[in-house]
CSV table of C-alpha atoms and ligand atoms in Angstrom, one decimal:
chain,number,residue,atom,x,y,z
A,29,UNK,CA,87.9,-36.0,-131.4
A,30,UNK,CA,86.5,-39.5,-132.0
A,31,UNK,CA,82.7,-39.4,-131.4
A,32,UNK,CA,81.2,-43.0,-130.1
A,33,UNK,CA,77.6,-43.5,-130.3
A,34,UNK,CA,76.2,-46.0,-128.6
A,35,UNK,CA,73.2,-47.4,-130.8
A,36,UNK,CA,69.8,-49.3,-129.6
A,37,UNK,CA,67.5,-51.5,-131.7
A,38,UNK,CA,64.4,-53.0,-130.6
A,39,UNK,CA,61.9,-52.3,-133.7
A,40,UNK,CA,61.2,-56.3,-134.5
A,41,UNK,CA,62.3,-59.4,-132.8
A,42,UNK,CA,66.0,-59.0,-132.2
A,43,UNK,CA,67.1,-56.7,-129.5
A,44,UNK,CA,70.7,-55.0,-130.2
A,45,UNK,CA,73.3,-52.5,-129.5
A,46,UNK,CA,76.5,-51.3,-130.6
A,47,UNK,CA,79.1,-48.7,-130.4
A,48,UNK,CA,80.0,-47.1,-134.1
A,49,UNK,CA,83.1,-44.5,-134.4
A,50,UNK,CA,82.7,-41.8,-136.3
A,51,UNK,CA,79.4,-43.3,-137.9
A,52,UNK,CA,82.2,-45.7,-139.6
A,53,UNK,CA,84.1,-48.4,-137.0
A,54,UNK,CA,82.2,-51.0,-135.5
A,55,UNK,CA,83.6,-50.7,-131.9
A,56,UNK,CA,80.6,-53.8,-131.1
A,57,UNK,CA,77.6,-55.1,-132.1
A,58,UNK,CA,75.1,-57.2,-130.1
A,59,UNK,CA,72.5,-59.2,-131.1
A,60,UNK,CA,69.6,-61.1,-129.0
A,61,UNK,CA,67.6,-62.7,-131.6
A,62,UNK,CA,64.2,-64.0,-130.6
A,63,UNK,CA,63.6,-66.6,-133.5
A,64,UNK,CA,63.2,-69.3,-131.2
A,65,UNK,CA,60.2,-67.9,-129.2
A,66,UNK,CA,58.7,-66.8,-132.3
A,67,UNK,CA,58.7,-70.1,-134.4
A,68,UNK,CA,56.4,-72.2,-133.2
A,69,UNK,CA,53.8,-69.5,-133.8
A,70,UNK,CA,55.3,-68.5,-137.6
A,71,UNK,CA,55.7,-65.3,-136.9
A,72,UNK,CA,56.4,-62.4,-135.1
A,73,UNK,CA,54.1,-62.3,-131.7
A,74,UNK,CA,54.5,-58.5,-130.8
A,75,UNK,CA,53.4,-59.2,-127.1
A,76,UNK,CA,56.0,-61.5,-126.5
A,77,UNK,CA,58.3,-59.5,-128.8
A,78,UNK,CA,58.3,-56.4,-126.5
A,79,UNK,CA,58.7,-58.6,-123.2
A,80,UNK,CA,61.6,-60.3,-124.5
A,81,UNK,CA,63.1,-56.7,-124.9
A,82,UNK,CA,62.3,-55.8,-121.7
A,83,UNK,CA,64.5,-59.1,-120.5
A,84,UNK,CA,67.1,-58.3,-123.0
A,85,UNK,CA,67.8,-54.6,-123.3
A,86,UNK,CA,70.3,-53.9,-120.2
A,87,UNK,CA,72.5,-57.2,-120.9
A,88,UNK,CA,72.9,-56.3,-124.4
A,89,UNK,CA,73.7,-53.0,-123.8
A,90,UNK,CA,76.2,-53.9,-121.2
A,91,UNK,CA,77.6,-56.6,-123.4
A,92,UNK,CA,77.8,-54.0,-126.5
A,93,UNK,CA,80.0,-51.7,-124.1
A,94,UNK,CA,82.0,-54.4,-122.7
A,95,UNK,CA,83.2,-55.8,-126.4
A,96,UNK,CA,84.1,-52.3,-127.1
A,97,UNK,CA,85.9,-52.0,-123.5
A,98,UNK,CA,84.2,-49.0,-122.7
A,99,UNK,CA,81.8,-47.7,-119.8
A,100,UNK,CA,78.6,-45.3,-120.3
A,101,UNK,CA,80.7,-42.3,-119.4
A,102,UNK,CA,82.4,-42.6,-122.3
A,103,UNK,CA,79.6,-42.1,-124.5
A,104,UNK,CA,79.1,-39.2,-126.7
A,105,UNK,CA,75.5,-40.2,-127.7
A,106,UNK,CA,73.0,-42.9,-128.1
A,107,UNK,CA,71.0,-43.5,-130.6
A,108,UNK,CA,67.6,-45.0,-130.9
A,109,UNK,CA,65.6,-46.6,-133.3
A,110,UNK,CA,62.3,-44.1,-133.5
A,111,UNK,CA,60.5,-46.5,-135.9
A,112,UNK,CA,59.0,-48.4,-138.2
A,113,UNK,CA,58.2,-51.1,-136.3
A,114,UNK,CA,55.8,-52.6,-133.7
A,115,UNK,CA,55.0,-49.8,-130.9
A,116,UNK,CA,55.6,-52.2,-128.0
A,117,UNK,CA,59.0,-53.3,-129.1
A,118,UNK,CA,59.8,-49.8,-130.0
A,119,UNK,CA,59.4,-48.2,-126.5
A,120,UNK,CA,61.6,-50.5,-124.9
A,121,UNK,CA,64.5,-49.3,-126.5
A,122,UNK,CA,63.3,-46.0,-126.8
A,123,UNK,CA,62.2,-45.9,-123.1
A,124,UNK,CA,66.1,-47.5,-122.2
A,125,UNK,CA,67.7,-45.3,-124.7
A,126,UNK,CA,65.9,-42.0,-122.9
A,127,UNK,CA,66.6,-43.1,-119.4
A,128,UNK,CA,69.9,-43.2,-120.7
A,129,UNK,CA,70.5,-40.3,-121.9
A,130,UNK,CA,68.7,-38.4,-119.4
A,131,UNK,CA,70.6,-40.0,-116.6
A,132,UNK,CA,74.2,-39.7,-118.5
A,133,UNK,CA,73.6,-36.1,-119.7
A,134,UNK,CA,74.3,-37.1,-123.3
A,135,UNK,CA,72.0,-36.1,-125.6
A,136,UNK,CA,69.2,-38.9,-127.5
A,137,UNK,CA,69.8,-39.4,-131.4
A,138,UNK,CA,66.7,-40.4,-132.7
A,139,UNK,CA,67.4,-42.9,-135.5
A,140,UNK,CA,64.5,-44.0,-138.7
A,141,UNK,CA,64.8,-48.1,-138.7
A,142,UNK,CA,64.8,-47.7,-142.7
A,143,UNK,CA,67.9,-44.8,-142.6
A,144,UNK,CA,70.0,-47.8,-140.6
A,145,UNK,CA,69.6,-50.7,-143.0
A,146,UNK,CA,71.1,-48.0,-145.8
A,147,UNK,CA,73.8,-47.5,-143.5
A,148,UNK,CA,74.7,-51.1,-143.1
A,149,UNK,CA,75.6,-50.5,-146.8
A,150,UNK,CA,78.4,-47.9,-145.9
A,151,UNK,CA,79.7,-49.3,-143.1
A,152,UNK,CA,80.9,-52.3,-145.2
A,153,UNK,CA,82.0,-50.6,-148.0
A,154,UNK,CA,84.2,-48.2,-145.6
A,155,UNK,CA,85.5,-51.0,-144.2
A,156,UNK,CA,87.0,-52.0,-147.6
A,157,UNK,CA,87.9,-48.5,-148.2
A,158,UNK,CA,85.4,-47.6,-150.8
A,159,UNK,CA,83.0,-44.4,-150.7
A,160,UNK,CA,79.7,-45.6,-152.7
A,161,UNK,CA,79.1,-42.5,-155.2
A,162,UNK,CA,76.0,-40.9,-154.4
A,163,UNK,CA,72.9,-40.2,-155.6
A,164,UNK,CA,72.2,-43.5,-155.5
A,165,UNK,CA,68.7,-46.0,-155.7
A,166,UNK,CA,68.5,-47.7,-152.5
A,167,UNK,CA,66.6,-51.3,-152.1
A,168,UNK,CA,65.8,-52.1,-149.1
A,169,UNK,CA,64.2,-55.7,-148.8
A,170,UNK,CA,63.4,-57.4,-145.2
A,171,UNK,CA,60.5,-59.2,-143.6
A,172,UNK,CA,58.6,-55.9,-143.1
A,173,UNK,CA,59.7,-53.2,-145.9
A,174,UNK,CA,60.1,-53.7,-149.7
A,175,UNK,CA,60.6,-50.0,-150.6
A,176,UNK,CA,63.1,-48.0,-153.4
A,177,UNK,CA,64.4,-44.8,-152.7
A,178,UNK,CA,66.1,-42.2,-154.6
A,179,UNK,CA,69.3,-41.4,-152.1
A,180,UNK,CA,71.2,-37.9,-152.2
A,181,UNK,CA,73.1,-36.2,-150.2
A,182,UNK,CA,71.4,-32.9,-148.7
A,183,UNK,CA,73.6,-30.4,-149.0
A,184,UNK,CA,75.9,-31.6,-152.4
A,185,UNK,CA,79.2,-30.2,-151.5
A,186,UNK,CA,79.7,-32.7,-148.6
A,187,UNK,CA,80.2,-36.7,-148.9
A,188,UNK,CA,81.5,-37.6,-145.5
A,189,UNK,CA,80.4,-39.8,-142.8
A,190,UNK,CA,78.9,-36.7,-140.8
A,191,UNK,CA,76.7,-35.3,-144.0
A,192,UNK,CA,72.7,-35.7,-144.4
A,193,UNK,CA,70.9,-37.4,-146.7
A,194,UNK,CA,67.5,-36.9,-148.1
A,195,UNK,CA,65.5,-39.7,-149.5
A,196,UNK,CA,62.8,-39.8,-152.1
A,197,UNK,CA,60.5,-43.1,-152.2
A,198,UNK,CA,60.3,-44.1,-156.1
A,199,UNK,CA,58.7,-47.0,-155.3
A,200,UNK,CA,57.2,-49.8,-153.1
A,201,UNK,CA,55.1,-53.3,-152.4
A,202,UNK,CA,51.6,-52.9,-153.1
A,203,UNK,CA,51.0,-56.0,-150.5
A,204,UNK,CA,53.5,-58.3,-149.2
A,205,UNK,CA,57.2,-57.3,-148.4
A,206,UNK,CA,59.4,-60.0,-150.1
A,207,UNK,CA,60.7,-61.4,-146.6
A,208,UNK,CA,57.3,-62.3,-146.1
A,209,UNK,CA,56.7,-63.9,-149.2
A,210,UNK,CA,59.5,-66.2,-148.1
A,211,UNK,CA,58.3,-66.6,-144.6
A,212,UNK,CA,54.6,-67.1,-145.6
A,213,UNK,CA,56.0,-70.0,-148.8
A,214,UNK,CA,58.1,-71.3,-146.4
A,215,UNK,CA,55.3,-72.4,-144.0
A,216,UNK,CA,52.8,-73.3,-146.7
A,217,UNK,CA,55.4,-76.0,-147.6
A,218,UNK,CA,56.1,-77.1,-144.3
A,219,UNK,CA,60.0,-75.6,-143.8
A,220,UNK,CA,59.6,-73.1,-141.1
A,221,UNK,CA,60.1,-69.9,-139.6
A,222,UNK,CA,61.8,-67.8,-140.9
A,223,UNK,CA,61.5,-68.5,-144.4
A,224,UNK,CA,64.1,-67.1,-145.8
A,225,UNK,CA,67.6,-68.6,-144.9
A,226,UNK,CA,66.3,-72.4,-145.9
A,227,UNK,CA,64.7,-71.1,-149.1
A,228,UNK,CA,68.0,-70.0,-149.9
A,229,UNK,CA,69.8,-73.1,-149.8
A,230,UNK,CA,67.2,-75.6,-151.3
A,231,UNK,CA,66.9,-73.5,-154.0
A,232,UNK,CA,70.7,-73.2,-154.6
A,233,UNK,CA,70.2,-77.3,-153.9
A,234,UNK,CA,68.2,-77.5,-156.7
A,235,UNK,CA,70.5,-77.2,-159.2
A,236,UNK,CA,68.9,-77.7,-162.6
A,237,UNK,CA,65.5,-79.4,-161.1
A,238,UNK,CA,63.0,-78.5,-163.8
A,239,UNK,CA,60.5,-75.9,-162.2
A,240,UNK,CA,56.9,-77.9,-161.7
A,241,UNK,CA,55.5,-74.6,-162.7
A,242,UNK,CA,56.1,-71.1,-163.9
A,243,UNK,CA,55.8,-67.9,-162.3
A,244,UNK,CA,56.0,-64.5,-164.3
A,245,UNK,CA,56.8,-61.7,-163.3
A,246,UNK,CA,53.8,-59.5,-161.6
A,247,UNK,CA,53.0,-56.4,-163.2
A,248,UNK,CA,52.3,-53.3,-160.7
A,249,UNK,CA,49.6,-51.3,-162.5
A,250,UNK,CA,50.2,-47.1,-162.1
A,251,UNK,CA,54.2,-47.2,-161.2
A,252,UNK,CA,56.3,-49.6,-162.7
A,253,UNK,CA,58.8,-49.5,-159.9
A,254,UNK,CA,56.4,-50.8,-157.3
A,255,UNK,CA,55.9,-54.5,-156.2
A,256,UNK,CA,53.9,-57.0,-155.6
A,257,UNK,CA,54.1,-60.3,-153.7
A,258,UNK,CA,51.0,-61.9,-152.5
A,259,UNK,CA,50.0,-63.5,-155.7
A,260,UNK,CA,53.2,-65.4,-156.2
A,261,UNK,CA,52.7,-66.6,-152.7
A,262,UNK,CA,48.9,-67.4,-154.0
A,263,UNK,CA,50.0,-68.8,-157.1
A,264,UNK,CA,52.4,-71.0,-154.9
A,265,UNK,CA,49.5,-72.3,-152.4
A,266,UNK,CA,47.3,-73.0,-155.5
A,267,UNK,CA,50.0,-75.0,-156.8
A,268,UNK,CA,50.5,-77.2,-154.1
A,269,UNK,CA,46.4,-77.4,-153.6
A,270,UNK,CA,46.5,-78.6,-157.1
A,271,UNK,CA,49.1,-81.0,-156.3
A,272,UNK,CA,48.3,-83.4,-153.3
A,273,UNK,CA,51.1,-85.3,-154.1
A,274,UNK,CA,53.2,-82.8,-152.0
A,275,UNK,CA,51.1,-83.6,-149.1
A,276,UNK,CA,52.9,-86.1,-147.5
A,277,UNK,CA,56.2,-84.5,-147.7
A,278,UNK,CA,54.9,-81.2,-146.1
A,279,UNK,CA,53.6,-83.2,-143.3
A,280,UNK,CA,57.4,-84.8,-143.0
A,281,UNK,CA,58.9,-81.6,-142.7
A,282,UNK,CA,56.5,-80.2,-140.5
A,283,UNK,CA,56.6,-83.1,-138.0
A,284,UNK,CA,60.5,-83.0,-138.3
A,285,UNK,CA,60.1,-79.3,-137.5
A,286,UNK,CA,58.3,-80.1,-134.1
A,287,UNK,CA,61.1,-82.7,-133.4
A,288,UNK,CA,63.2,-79.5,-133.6
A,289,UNK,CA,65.1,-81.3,-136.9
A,290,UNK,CA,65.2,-77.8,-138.6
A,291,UNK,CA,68.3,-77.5,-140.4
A,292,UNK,CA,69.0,-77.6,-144.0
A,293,UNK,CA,70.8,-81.1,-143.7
A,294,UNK,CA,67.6,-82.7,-142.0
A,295,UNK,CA,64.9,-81.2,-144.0
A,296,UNK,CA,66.9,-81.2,-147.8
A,297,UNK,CA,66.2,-85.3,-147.8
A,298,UNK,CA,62.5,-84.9,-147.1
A,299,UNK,CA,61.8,-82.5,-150.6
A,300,UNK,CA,61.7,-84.2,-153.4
A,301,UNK,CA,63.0,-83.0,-156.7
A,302,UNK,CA,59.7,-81.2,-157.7
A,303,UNK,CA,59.7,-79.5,-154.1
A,304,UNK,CA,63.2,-78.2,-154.9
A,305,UNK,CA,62.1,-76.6,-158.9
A,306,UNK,CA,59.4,-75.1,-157.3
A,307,UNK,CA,61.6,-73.5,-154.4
A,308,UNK,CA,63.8,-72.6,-156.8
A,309,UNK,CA,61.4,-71.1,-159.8
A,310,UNK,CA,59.7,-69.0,-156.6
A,311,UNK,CA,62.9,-67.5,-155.2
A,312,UNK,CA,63.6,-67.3,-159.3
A,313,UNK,CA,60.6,-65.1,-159.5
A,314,UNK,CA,61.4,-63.0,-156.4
A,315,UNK,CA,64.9,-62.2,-157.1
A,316,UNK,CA,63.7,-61.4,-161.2
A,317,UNK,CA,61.5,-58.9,-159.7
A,318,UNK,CA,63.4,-57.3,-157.4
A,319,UNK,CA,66.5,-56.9,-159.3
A,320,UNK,CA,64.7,-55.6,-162.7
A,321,UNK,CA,62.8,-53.1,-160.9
A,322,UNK,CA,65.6,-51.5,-158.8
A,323,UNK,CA,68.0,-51.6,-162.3
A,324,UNK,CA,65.3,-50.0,-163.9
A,325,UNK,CA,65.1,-47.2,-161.5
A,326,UNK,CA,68.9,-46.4,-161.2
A,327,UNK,CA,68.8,-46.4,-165.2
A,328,UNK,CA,65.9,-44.0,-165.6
A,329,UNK,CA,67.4,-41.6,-162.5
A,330,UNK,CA,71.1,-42.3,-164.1
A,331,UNK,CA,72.4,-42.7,-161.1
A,332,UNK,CA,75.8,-44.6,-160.8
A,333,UNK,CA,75.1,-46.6,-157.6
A,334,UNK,CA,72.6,-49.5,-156.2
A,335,UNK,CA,72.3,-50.1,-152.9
A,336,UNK,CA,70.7,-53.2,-151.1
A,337,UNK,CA,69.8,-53.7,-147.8
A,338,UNK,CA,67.6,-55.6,-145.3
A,339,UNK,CA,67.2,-59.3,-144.5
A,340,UNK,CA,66.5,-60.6,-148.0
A,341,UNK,CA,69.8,-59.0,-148.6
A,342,UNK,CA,71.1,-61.7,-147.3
A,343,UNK,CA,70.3,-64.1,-150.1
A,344,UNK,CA,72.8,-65.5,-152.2
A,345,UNK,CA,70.8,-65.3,-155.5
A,346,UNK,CA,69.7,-62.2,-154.9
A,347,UNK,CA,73.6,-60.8,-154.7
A,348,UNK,CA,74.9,-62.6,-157.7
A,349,UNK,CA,72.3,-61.8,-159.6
A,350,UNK,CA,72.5,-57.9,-158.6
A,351,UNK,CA,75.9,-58.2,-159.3
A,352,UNK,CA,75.6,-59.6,-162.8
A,353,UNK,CA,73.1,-56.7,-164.0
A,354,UNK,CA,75.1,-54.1,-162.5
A,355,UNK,CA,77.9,-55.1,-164.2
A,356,UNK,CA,76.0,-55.3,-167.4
A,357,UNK,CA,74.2,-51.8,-166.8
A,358,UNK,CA,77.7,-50.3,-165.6
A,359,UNK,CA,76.5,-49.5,-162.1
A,360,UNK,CA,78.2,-50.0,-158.9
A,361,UNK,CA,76.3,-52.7,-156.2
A,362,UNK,CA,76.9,-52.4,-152.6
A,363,UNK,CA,75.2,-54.8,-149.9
A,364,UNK,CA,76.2,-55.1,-146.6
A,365,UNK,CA,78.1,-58.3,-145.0
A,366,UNK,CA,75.7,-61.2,-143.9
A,367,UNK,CA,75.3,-60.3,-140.1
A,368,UNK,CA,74.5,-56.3,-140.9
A,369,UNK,CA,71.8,-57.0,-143.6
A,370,UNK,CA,69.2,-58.2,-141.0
A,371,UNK,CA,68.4,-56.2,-138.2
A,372,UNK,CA,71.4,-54.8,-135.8
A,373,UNK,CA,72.4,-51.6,-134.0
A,374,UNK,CA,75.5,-51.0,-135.8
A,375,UNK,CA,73.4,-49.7,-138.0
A,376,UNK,CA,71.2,-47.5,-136.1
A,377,UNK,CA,74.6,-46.0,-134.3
A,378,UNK,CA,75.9,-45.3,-138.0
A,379,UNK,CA,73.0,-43.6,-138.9
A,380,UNK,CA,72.5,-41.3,-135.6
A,381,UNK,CA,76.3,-40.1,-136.7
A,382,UNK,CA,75.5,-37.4,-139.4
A,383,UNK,CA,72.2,-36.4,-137.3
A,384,UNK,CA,74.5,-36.1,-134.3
A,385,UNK,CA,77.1,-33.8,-136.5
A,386,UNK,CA,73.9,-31.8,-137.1
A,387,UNK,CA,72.6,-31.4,-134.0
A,388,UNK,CA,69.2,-33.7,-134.7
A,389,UNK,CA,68.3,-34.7,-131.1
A,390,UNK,CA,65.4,-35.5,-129.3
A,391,UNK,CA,64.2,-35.1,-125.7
A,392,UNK,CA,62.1,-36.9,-123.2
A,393,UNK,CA,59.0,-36.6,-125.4
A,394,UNK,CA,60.2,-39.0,-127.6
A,395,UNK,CA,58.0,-41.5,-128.7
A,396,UNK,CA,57.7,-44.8,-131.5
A,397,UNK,CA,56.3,-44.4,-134.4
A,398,UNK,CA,54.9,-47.3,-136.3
A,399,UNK,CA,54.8,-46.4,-139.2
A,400,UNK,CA,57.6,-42.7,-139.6
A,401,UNK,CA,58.7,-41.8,-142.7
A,402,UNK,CA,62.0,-41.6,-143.4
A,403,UNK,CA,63.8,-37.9,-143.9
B,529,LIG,O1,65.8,-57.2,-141.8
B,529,LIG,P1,65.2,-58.4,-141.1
B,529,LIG,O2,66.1,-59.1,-140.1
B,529,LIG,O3,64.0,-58.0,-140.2
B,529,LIG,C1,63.0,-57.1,-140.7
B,529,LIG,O4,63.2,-55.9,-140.5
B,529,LIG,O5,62.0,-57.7,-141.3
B,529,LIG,O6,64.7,-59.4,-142.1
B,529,LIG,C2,64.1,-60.6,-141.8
B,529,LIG,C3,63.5,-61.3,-143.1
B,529,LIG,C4,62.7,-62.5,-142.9
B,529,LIG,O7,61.5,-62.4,-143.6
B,529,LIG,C5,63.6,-63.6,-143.5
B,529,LIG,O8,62.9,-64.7,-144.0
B,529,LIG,C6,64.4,-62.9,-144.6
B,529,LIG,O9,64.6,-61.6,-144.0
B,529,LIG,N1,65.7,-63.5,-144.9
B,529,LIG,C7,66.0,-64.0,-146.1
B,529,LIG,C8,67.3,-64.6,-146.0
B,529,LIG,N2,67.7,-64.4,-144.7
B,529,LIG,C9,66.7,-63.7,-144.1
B,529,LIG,N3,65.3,-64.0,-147.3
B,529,LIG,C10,65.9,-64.6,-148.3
B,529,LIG,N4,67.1,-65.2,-148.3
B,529,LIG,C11,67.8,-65.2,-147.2
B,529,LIG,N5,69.0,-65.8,-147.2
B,530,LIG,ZN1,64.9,-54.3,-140.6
């Protein structure tokens, strides 16, 4: 019998649902982002995060079952994203996906935000008919995590969509996650919120614009495998402190921002060449950084597979260049496609699947966590 889980996500500033299959095929996926409320302030405001929710969750739930021409009745689960994240957006979902499940008499699948974005990872590569080998290191790189984690399955025997994994950190950002790094760069040089998606392309616009400085790469005293980011996004500010003759074209960006002229085609005429070497020696740094560390680990584990996941996922250096050194290393890469990499309920209904198979429910006591770890 098919199982369809109907998944919830509220951790951050996008409010989703889907329906999965079998932890495999996306029956829906619905996604409310809340970018433009949050913009204008550069960042996440969790006050208004957690209201938006509150206006969101029962359309995009509805919508979620609609696109996959179902009812609630025909549920076999929901699951629910238990944390990390902010409280107040958590409980939203949390408290929608309870009421839901109390009131349907299908039982709660309590879902780790983290254990979704590695999920993402399979769901593509089923699609395509692939089965990543496991163990495998896991990246997973967004706004509000840059963590690596050893992946394996539980119980060895089984590899299907229904078996448990069990994760072991190896390593992790000492400050900054590498999203923010883009989002906080991104402001400092007057190109918005979010950060990362116009990062991306004015670096790739850059071509072969000499860098106006050099970054290194950071060394993480203690463990190797861990990162840092804050001091490139320092050694980025003191840069353009040094440099006031990026003054001007800040303030041209950020008044074209507040005209709402945000898109790559109205901001790429106000950098000048400099602007784009130094976009493209910090995203050079970034990517350099992420990608030696996480080769590093699968080489010293010998594990065959790399998985990446999360918003900065999404980047387009970031995947050839993890491509590139796989290939070299003879390991396998998987990401997910564009829209599953940032923050979605496909996801979260994949990863409820094996906890489903298992019996791994919760009941009305069910609260967020901010910060759970994931097991
Ligand atoms: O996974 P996500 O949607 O939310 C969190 O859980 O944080 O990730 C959002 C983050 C933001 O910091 C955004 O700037 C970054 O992912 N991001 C990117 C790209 N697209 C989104 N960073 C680099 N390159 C991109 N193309
Ligand atoms: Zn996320």
């Amino acid at each position: 019998m098919t199982i369809r889980i109907l998944g919830i996500e509220s951790s951050c500033d996008e409010t989703a649902a889907a329906v999965v299959a079998d932890g495999r095929e996306i029956l829906s996926s619905v996604v409310a982002s809340q970018i433009d409320i949050h913009r204008k302030y550069g960042g996440v405001v969790p006050e208004l995060a957690s209201r938006e929710h509150l206006r969101r969750i029962v359309p995009v739930v509805r919508e979620a079952l609609e696109q996959a021409k179902m009812n609630l009745q025909d549920v076999d689960a929901i699951g629910v994203t238990q944390g990390p994240g902010l409280v107040g957006s958590l409980l939203v979902g949390i408290t929608y996906g309870k009421t839901l499940a109390e009131s349907l008499g299908k039982p709660l699948v309590p879902v780790n935000h983290l254990e979704g974005h590695i999920h993402a990872v399979f769901l593509e590569a089923h699609k395509a008919g692939i089965n990543p080998a496991l163990p495998a290191v896991c990246l997973i790189v967004s706004g509000g995590h840059t963590v690596l984690y050893e992946v394996q399955p539980k119980n060895a025997a089984r590899s299907d969509a229904g078996a448990l994994w069990s994760y072991r950190k190896i390593g992790q950002t000492r400050d900054d996650a590498a999203g923010e790094a883009y989002d906080k760069v991104s402001k400092l040089l007057g190109l918005g919120y979010p950060g990362g998606p116009i990062l991306d392309r004015l670096a790739h616009a850059a071509g072969n614009a000499p860098p106006p400085v050099k970054f290194g790469p950071t060394k993480t005293r203690g463990n190797a495998l861990d990162f840092s980011f804050s001091g490139l996004k320092t050694a980025v500010l003191y840069h353009v402190r040094e440099n006031p003759e990026y003054l001007p074209e800040i303030q041209a960006r950020e008044a074209a921002i507040a005209r709402g002229e945000r898109k790559f085609d109205q901001l790429l005429p106000l950098c000048s060449q400099k602007t784009l070497g130094l976009v493209k020696e910090f995203q050079n740094a970034v990517v350099r950084d992420l990608v030696d560390r996480t080769v590093k680990a699968a080489e010293e584990l010998s594990v065959p597979t790399i998985l990446v996941s999360g918003g900065v996922a999404a980047n387009r250096q970031l995947r050839s260049t993890f491509e590139e050194r796989a290939q070299r290393a003879g390991l396998k890469v998987f990401f997910p496609s564009m829209a599953l990499s940032t923050d979605n309920a496909a996801m979260i209904a994949a990863a409820a699947y094996p906890r489903f198979r298992n019996s791994i429910f919760a009941g009305v006591e069910l609260n967020a966590s901010s910060s759970l770890p994931i097991a």
